[in-house]
CSV table of C-alpha atoms and ligand atoms in Angstrom, one decimal:
chain,number,residue,atom,x,y,z
A,1,MET,CA,-6.9,7.6,21.2
A,2,THR,CA,-6.8,4.3,19.2
A,3,ALA,CA,-3.0,3.9,19.1
A,4,ASP,CA,-3.7,0.8,21.6
A,5,PHE,CA,-6.1,-0.7,19.5
A,6,PRO,CA,-4.4,-3.8,17.1
A,7,LYS,CA,-4.4,-2.6,13.6
A,8,VAL,CA,-3.9,-4.8,10.2
A,9,GLU,CA,-2.9,-2.5,7.4
A,10,LEU,CA,-2.9,-3.9,3.8
A,11,HIS,CA,-2.0,-1.2,1.8
A,12,LEU,CA,1.5,0.8,2.6
A,13,HIS,CA,4.1,1.7,0.2
A,14,LEU,CA,7.7,1.1,2.0
A,15,GLU,CA,9.3,4.1,0.2
A,16,GLY,CA,6.5,6.3,0.7
A,17,ALA,CA,6.8,5.2,4.5
A,18,ALA,CA,10.2,6.9,4.6
A,19,PRO,CA,10.2,9.8,7.0
A,20,PRO,CA,11.7,13.2,5.5
A,21,ALA,CA,14.4,13.4,8.2
A,22,PHE,CA,15.5,9.8,7.1
A,23,VAL,CA,15.5,10.9,3.3
A,24,ARG,CA,17.3,13.9,4.4
A,25,GLY,CA,19.9,12.2,5.8
A,26,LEU,CA,20.8,9.7,3.4
A,27,ALA,CA,20.6,12.5,0.7
A,28,LYS,CA,23.2,14.7,3.1
A,29,GLN,CA,25.3,11.9,3.2
A,30,LYS,CA,25.5,10.7,-0.5
A,31,SER,CA,25.2,14.4,-1.7
A,32,ILE,CA,22.0,14.1,-3.6
A,33,ASP,CA,20.4,17.6,-3.8
A,34,ILE,CA,16.8,17.0,-3.3
A,35,SER,CA,15.9,20.1,-1.4
A,36,GLY,CA,13.0,21.0,-3.8
A,37,ILE,CA,10.8,17.8,-2.5
A,38,PHE,CA,10.7,19.6,1.1
A,39,ASP,CA,8.8,22.8,2.2
A,40,ALA,CA,10.0,25.2,5.1
A,41,ARG,CA,8.9,23.0,7.7
A,42,GLY,CA,10.8,20.0,6.3
A,43,THR,CA,7.8,18.1,5.1
A,44,TYR,CA,7.3,16.6,1.7
A,45,SER,CA,5.8,19.4,-0.8
A,46,TYR,CA,3.9,18.8,-4.1
A,47,ASN,CA,0.7,20.3,-5.8
A,48,ASP,CA,-1.6,17.2,-6.9
A,49,PHE,CA,-1.2,13.6,-7.7
A,50,TRP,CA,1.3,13.7,-10.4
A,51,HIS,CA,3.9,16.0,-8.7
A,52,PHE,CA,3.5,13.7,-5.7
A,53,LEU,CA,4.5,10.6,-7.8
A,54,LYS,CA,7.5,12.9,-8.8
A,55,VAL,CA,8.3,13.9,-5.2
A,56,TYR,CA,8.0,10.5,-4.6
A,57,GLU,CA,10.7,9.2,-7.0
A,58,ALA,CA,12.8,11.7,-6.0
A,59,ALA,CA,12.9,11.0,-2.2
A,60,THR,CA,13.5,7.3,-3.3
A,61,SER,CA,16.6,8.2,-5.5
A,62,VAL,CA,18.4,8.3,-2.2
A,63,LEU,CA,17.8,4.5,-1.3
A,64,THR,CA,20.7,3.0,-3.0
A,65,SER,CA,21.6,-0.3,-1.4
A,66,PRO,CA,20.1,-3.2,0.2
A,67,GLU,CA,21.5,-1.8,3.7
A,68,ASP,CA,19.6,1.7,3.1
A,69,TYR,CA,16.4,-0.5,2.7
A,70,ALA,CA,17.3,-2.6,5.9
A,71,ARG,CA,17.4,0.8,8.1
A,72,LEU,CA,14.3,1.9,6.2
A,73,THR,CA,12.3,-1.1,7.2
A,74,ARG,CA,13.2,-0.6,10.9
A,75,ALA,CA,12.2,2.7,10.6
A,76,VAL,CA,8.8,2.3,9.2
A,77,LEU,CA,8.0,-0.8,11.6
A,78,GLU,CA,9.2,0.9,14.9
A,79,GLU,CA,6.5,3.6,13.5
A,80,SER,CA,3.9,1.2,12.6
A,81,ALA,CA,4.2,-0.7,15.7
A,82,ALA,CA,4.0,2.3,17.8
A,83,SER,CA,0.4,3.1,15.8
A,84,GLY,CA,-0.9,-0.3,16.9
A,85,VAL,CA,-0.1,-2.4,14.0
A,86,VAL,CA,0.5,-6.1,14.3
A,87,TYR,CA,0.3,-7.2,11.0
A,88,CYS,CA,1.1,-5.4,7.9
A,89,GLU,CA,1.6,-5.9,4.1
A,90,SER,CA,4.3,-3.5,2.0
A,91,PHE,CA,4.4,-2.9,-1.5
A,92,LEU,CA,8.3,-3.6,-2.6
A,93,SER,CA,9.2,-2.3,-5.9
A,94,PRO,CA,12.2,-4.4,-7.8
A,95,ASP,CA,12.0,-1.0,-9.9
A,96,PHE,CA,13.8,1.2,-7.1
A,97,CYS,CA,15.5,-2.4,-5.5
A,98,GLY,CA,18.4,-3.6,-8.0
A,99,GLY,CA,16.6,-1.9,-11.4
A,100,ARG,CA,14.7,-5.3,-11.9
A,101,ASP,CA,17.8,-7.4,-12.2
A,102,VAL,CA,16.8,-10.7,-10.0
A,103,ALA,CA,19.9,-11.3,-8.1
A,104,ALA,CA,20.1,-7.9,-7.1
A,105,TRP,CA,16.7,-7.9,-6.0
A,106,ARG,CA,17.2,-10.8,-4.0
A,107,ASP,CA,19.8,-9.0,-2.2
A,108,TYR,CA,17.6,-6.1,-1.4
A,109,LEU,CA,15.0,-8.4,-0.2
A,110,ALA,CA,17.1,-10.5,2.0
A,111,ALA,CA,17.9,-7.4,3.7
A,112,ILE,CA,14.5,-6.2,4.1
A,113,ARG,CA,13.3,-9.5,5.6
A,114,GLU,CA,15.9,-9.3,8.0
A,115,ALA,CA,15.1,-5.9,8.8
A,116,ALA,CA,11.4,-7.2,9.2
A,117,ASP,CA,12.6,-10.4,11.5
A,118,GLU,CA,14.4,-8.2,13.7
A,119,ALA,CA,11.3,-5.8,13.9
A,120,GLU,CA,8.9,-8.8,14.5
A,121,ARG,CA,11.4,-9.7,17.6
A,122,ALA,CA,11.6,-6.2,18.9
A,123,HIS,CA,7.7,-5.0,18.5
A,124,GLY,CA,5.9,-8.4,17.5
A,125,ILE,CA,4.8,-6.6,14.1
A,126,VAL,CA,4.7,-9.0,11.5
A,127,LEU,CA,5.4,-8.0,7.7
A,128,ARG,CA,4.8,-9.5,4.5
A,129,GLY,CA,6.1,-8.2,1.0
A,130,ILE,CA,3.9,-7.5,-2.1
A,131,VAL,CA,5.9,-6.9,-5.7
A,132,THR,CA,4.6,-4.0,-7.0
A,133,ALA,CA,5.1,-2.7,-10.8
A,134,ILE,CA,4.7,0.8,-11.3
A,135,ARG,CA,2.2,1.3,-14.2
A,136,HIS,CA,3.8,4.9,-15.6
A,137,PHE,CA,7.2,2.6,-16.5
A,138,GLY,CA,5.3,0.8,-19.2
A,139,PRO,CA,4.2,-3.0,-19.7
A,140,GLU,CA,8.0,-4.0,-20.7
A,141,LYS,CA,9.5,-3.0,-16.9
A,142,ALA,CA,6.2,-4.6,-15.4
A,143,ARG,CA,7.3,-7.9,-17.3
A,144,GLU,CA,10.6,-8.0,-15.5
A,145,THR,CA,9.1,-6.9,-12.4
A,146,ALA,CA,6.6,-9.7,-12.5
A,147,LEU,CA,10.0,-12.1,-13.2
A,148,CYS,CA,11.5,-11.0,-10.2
A,149,ALA,CA,8.2,-11.6,-7.9
A,150,ALA,CA,7.8,-14.8,-9.4
A,151,GLU,CA,11.4,-15.9,-8.4
A,152,THR,CA,11.1,-14.9,-5.0
A,153,ALA,CA,7.5,-15.9,-4.3
A,154,GLY,CA,7.1,-17.9,-1.2
A,155,ASP,CA,6.0,-17.5,2.3
A,156,TRP,CA,7.0,-14.1,2.4
A,157,ILE,CA,6.8,-12.3,-0.9
A,158,VAL,CA,2.9,-13.2,-1.0
A,159,GLY,CA,1.4,-11.1,-3.4
A,160,PHE,CA,2.0,-9.1,-6.7
A,161,GLY,CA,0.4,-5.6,-7.6
A,162,ILE,CA,0.6,-2.4,-9.4
A,163,ALA,CA,0.7,1.0,-8.3
A,164,GLY,CA,1.6,4.8,-10.0
A,165,ASP,CA,-0.2,6.6,-12.7
A,166,GLU,CA,-3.4,5.0,-13.3
A,167,LYS,CA,-4.3,6.9,-16.4
A,168,ALA,CA,-1.1,5.5,-18.0
A,169,GLY,CA,-1.7,2.5,-20.3
A,170,LYS,CA,-4.5,-0.2,-20.1
A,171,PRO,CA,-4.8,-2.7,-17.6
A,172,ALA,CA,-5.0,-5.4,-20.5
A,173,ASP,CA,-1.3,-4.1,-21.3
A,174,PHE,CA,-0.2,-5.6,-17.9
A,175,ALA,CA,-2.1,-8.9,-18.0
A,176,TRP,CA,0.9,-10.9,-19.0
A,177,SER,CA,2.4,-9.7,-15.8
A,178,PHE,CA,-0.4,-10.8,-13.6
A,179,ASP,CA,-0.9,-14.2,-15.1
A,180,CYS,CA,3.3,-14.6,-14.7
A,181,ALA,CA,2.3,-13.6,-11.0
A,182,ARG,CA,-0.3,-15.7,-10.3
A,183,GLU,CA,1.1,-19.0,-11.9
A,184,ALA,CA,3.9,-18.5,-9.4
A,185,GLY,CA,1.2,-18.8,-6.7
A,186,LEU,CA,1.0,-14.9,-5.9
A,187,ARG,CA,-2.2,-13.3,-4.5
A,188,LEU,CA,-3.3,-10.2,-6.6
A,189,THR,CA,-4.2,-6.7,-5.8
A,190,ALA,CA,-4.1,-3.4,-8.2
A,191,HIS,CA,-4.5,0.1,-7.5
A,192,ALA,CA,-7.5,1.2,-9.3
A,193,GLY,CA,-10.6,3.4,-8.6
A,194,GLU,CA,-8.2,6.5,-7.2
A,195,TRP,CA,-7.6,8.6,-10.1
A,196,GLY,CA,-9.7,6.5,-12.6
A,197,GLY,CA,-13.4,6.3,-12.6
A,198,PRO,CA,-15.5,2.8,-12.3
A,199,GLU,CA,-14.4,1.9,-15.7
A,200,SER,CA,-10.9,1.6,-14.4
A,201,VAL,CA,-11.8,-0.6,-11.5
A,202,ARG,CA,-14.1,-2.6,-13.8
A,203,ASP,CA,-11.0,-3.1,-16.6
A,204,ALA,CA,-8.6,-4.0,-13.8
A,205,LEU,CA,-10.9,-6.6,-12.3
A,206,ASP,CA,-11.6,-8.2,-16.0
A,207,ALA,CA,-7.4,-8.1,-16.7
A,208,PHE,CA,-6.2,-9.0,-13.6
A,209,ARG,CA,-8.9,-11.0,-11.6
A,210,PRO,CA,-7.4,-9.4,-8.5
A,211,ALA,CA,-8.5,-10.3,-4.7
A,212,ARG,CA,-8.2,-7.1,-3.7
A,213,ILE,CA,-8.3,-3.4,-5.2
A,214,GLY,CA,-5.7,-0.5,-4.1
A,215,HIS,CA,-8.1,2.1,-3.4
A,216,GLY,CA,-11.5,1.7,-5.3
A,217,VAL,CA,-13.0,4.0,-3.5
A,218,ARG,CA,-14.7,5.6,-7.0
A,219,ALA,CA,-16.5,2.5,-7.7
A,220,ILE,CA,-18.9,4.4,-5.2
A,221,GLU,CA,-19.9,6.4,-8.9
A,222,ASP,CA,-21.6,3.1,-10.3
A,223,PRO,CA,-24.1,1.3,-7.9
A,224,ARG,CA,-23.9,-1.8,-10.5
A,225,LEU,CA,-19.9,-1.9,-9.6
A,226,VAL,CA,-20.7,-1.7,-5.8
A,227,GLU,CA,-23.0,-4.8,-6.4
A,228,ARG,CA,-20.4,-6.6,-8.2
A,229,LEU,CA,-17.6,-5.8,-5.6
A,230,ALA,CA,-19.9,-7.0,-3.1
A,231,GLU,CA,-21.2,-10.0,-4.5
A,232,ASP,CA,-17.7,-11.0,-5.8
A,233,GLY,CA,-16.1,-10.3,-2.1
A,234,ILE,CA,-13.6,-8.1,-4.0
A,235,VAL,CA,-11.7,-6.4,-0.9
A,236,LEU,CA,-10.9,-2.5,-1.1
A,237,GLU,CA,-7.6,-1.1,0.5
A,238,VAL,CA,-9.1,1.9,1.4
A,239,CYS,CA,-6.8,4.9,2.4
A,240,PRO,CA,-8.9,7.5,3.2
A,241,GLY,CA,-6.2,10.2,4.8
A,242,SER,CA,-4.4,9.8,1.4
A,243,ASN,CA,-7.3,10.4,-0.6
A,244,VAL,CA,-7.8,13.7,1.4
A,245,ALA,CA,-4.6,14.9,1.5
A,246,LEU,CA,-4.4,14.5,-2.1
A,247,GLY,CA,-7.6,16.2,-2.7
A,248,LEU,CA,-9.6,13.3,-4.2
A,249,TYR,CA,-12.3,14.6,-1.5
A,250,LYS,CA,-12.4,17.6,0.9
A,251,ASP,CA,-12.9,16.0,3.7
A,252,TRP,CA,-13.2,12.8,5.6
A,253,ARG,CA,-16.8,13.2,5.7
A,254,ALA,CA,-16.9,13.5,1.9
A,255,HIS,CA,-15.4,10.3,1.8
A,256,PRO,CA,-17.2,7.1,0.4
A,257,ILE,CA,-15.7,4.7,2.7
A,258,GLU,CA,-19.1,4.3,4.9
A,259,ARG,CA,-21.3,4.2,1.7
A,260,LEU,CA,-19.4,1.5,0.5
A,261,ARG,CA,-19.7,-0.5,3.6
A,262,ALA,CA,-23.3,-0.1,3.7
A,263,GLY,CA,-23.5,-1.3,0.1
A,264,GLY,CA,-21.9,-4.6,1.3
A,265,VAL,CA,-18.3,-4.1,0.1
A,266,LYS,CA,-15.7,-5.6,2.5
A,267,VAL,CA,-13.3,-2.3,3.2
A,268,THR,CA,-10.1,-2.1,5.0
A,269,VAL,CA,-8.1,0.9,6.0
A,270,SER,CA,-4.6,1.9,5.7
A,271,THR,CA,-2.1,4.7,5.2
A,272,ASP,CA,-0.8,4.3,1.7
A,273,ASP,CA,2.4,7.0,2.2
A,274,PRO,CA,1.9,8.0,5.6
A,275,PRO,CA,4.3,11.1,6.4
A,276,PHE,CA,3.5,12.3,2.8
A,277,PHE,CA,0.0,12.4,3.9
A,278,HIS,CA,0.7,13.7,7.4
A,279,THR,CA,-0.8,10.4,8.7
A,280,THR,CA,-0.5,7.1,10.6
A,281,MET,CA,-2.7,4.3,11.3
A,282,ALA,CA,-3.7,5.4,14.4
A,283,ARG,CA,-4.5,9.0,13.1
A,284,GLU,CA,-6.8,7.0,10.5
A,285,PHE,CA,-8.3,5.1,13.3
A,286,ASP,CA,-8.8,8.4,15.2
A,287,ARG,CA,-10.5,10.0,12.5
A,288,LEU,CA,-13.1,7.1,11.6
A,289,ALA,CA,-13.9,7.6,15.2
A,290,GLU,CA,-14.2,11.3,15.2
A,291,ASP,CA,-15.6,12.5,11.8
A,292,LEU,CA,-17.6,9.3,11.0
A,293,GLY,CA,-18.3,7.8,14.7
A,294,TRP,CA,-16.9,4.3,14.4
A,295,ASP,CA,-16.3,2.7,17.3
A,296,ALA,CA,-14.9,-0.5,18.7
A,297,ASP,CA,-17.3,-2.8,16.8
A,298,ASP,CA,-16.4,-1.1,13.6
A,299,PHE,CA,-12.9,-1.4,13.9
A,300,ALA,CA,-13.0,-5.0,15.0
A,301,GLU,CA,-15.2,-5.3,11.6
A,302,LEU,CA,-12.1,-3.6,9.9
A,303,ASN,CA,-9.5,-6.0,11.3
A,304,ARG,CA,-11.8,-9.3,10.1
A,305,ASN,CA,-11.8,-7.9,6.6
A,306,ALA,CA,-8.1,-7.5,6.7
A,307,ALA,CA,-6.9,-10.6,8.4
A,308,GLU,CA,-9.4,-12.4,6.1
A,309,ALA,CA,-7.6,-10.8,3.1
A,310,ALA,CA,-4.3,-11.0,4.0
A,311,PHE,CA,-2.0,-12.7,1.3
A,312,CYS,CA,0.0,-14.5,4.2
A,313,ASP,CA,-0.3,-18.3,4.7
A,314,GLU,CA,-2.6,-19.9,6.9
A,315,ALA,CA,-0.7,-20.6,10.0
A,316,THR,CA,0.3,-16.7,9.9
A,317,ARG,CA,-3.3,-15.9,9.3
A,318,ALA,CA,-4.6,-18.2,12.3
A,319,GLU,CA,-1.9,-16.3,14.7
A,320,LEU,CA,-3.0,-12.9,13.6
A,321,ILE,CA,-6.6,-13.9,14.3
A,322,LYS,CA,-5.6,-15.2,17.6
A,323,LYS,CA,-4.1,-11.8,18.4
A,324,LEU,CA,-6.7,-9.6,17.7
A,325,GLU,CA,-9.4,-11.8,19.3
A,326,ALA,CA,-7.1,-11.8,22.4
A,327,ALA,CA,-7.0,-8.1,22.3
B,401,ADE,N1,2.6,4.8,-5.4
B,401,ADE,C1,2.8,5.1,-4.1
B,401,ADE,N2,1.4,5.8,-3.6
B,401,ADE,C2,0.6,5.8,-4.4
B,401,ADE,C3,-0.8,6.2,-4.9
B,401,ADE,N3,-1.5,6.8,-3.7
B,401,ADE,N4,-1.6,5.9,-6.0
B,401,ADE,C4,-0.9,5.1,-7.1
B,401,ADE,N5,0.2,5.0,-6.7
B,401,ADE,C5,1.2,5.4,-5.4
B,402,ZN,ZN1,-1.0,2.9,-2.8
């Protein structure tokens, strides 16, 4: 059991971490009918990635106020802390938090931060936010999202990224948003190489110049791209449980994380949307140990990669490294 081992998670969608019972509770309270997104056992139900995105958005539709996000943040961080997570970066979308209106986004962000501060006091877990555009919502909405990000960039909103349907549009369509975020001092990450192949990763690298790639696992299909990632020190936010649950790989043994690492790529491990994929950070580490034979040294390497690639300020990073080394 690896629950006690300290962990750093860099790739977590806040809405995607909402427990089904939490979402059902809010739906009932607000008389929103989302019964179709659950199976008979009450867990999220979807057929493939694109259906998953629809179910995700339906679940998110019950989160309609800053207070809902504060409650969600408290619930998610309590669960993460129980899994041993000591530092977490979460994707936050102004699309869902106030419809990309800057003033409304500030209200949502204030509520999330207050809940995160509370969780830090209660459980010692540190949260930072990455503002995230949704690719299939299109470039115009991504620009508005980047403006929300730029307005709130600082010691807590530390990054900008893009998630959603990797097949929608081209990275170049979103370059303005990434340039805007970069100019505001934000660090950059982009989902790529999950449902798109190596060319999708290459296009994202060229258009966005990100420090990290979300997933990026399909880079394994092109040895020259693996070399480029290794040489340029691009860190992958790998989410093996998510990839297996969504059917990208048939099981953990077929997952390329070990081969990417052997190719010199800096990998980290995260859960993506834990209840959707029946996972937690402790379960991800358990599978790494049981299916891939990873041990405490391998986990320490994961943590080192993640701490070095975290988008937080240097004082926060130093504190995190101290905590990891003490353990
Ligand atoms: N949004 C939430 N989870 C995602 C994933 N795995 N890929 C792309 N967008 C997402
Ligand atoms: Zn993701």
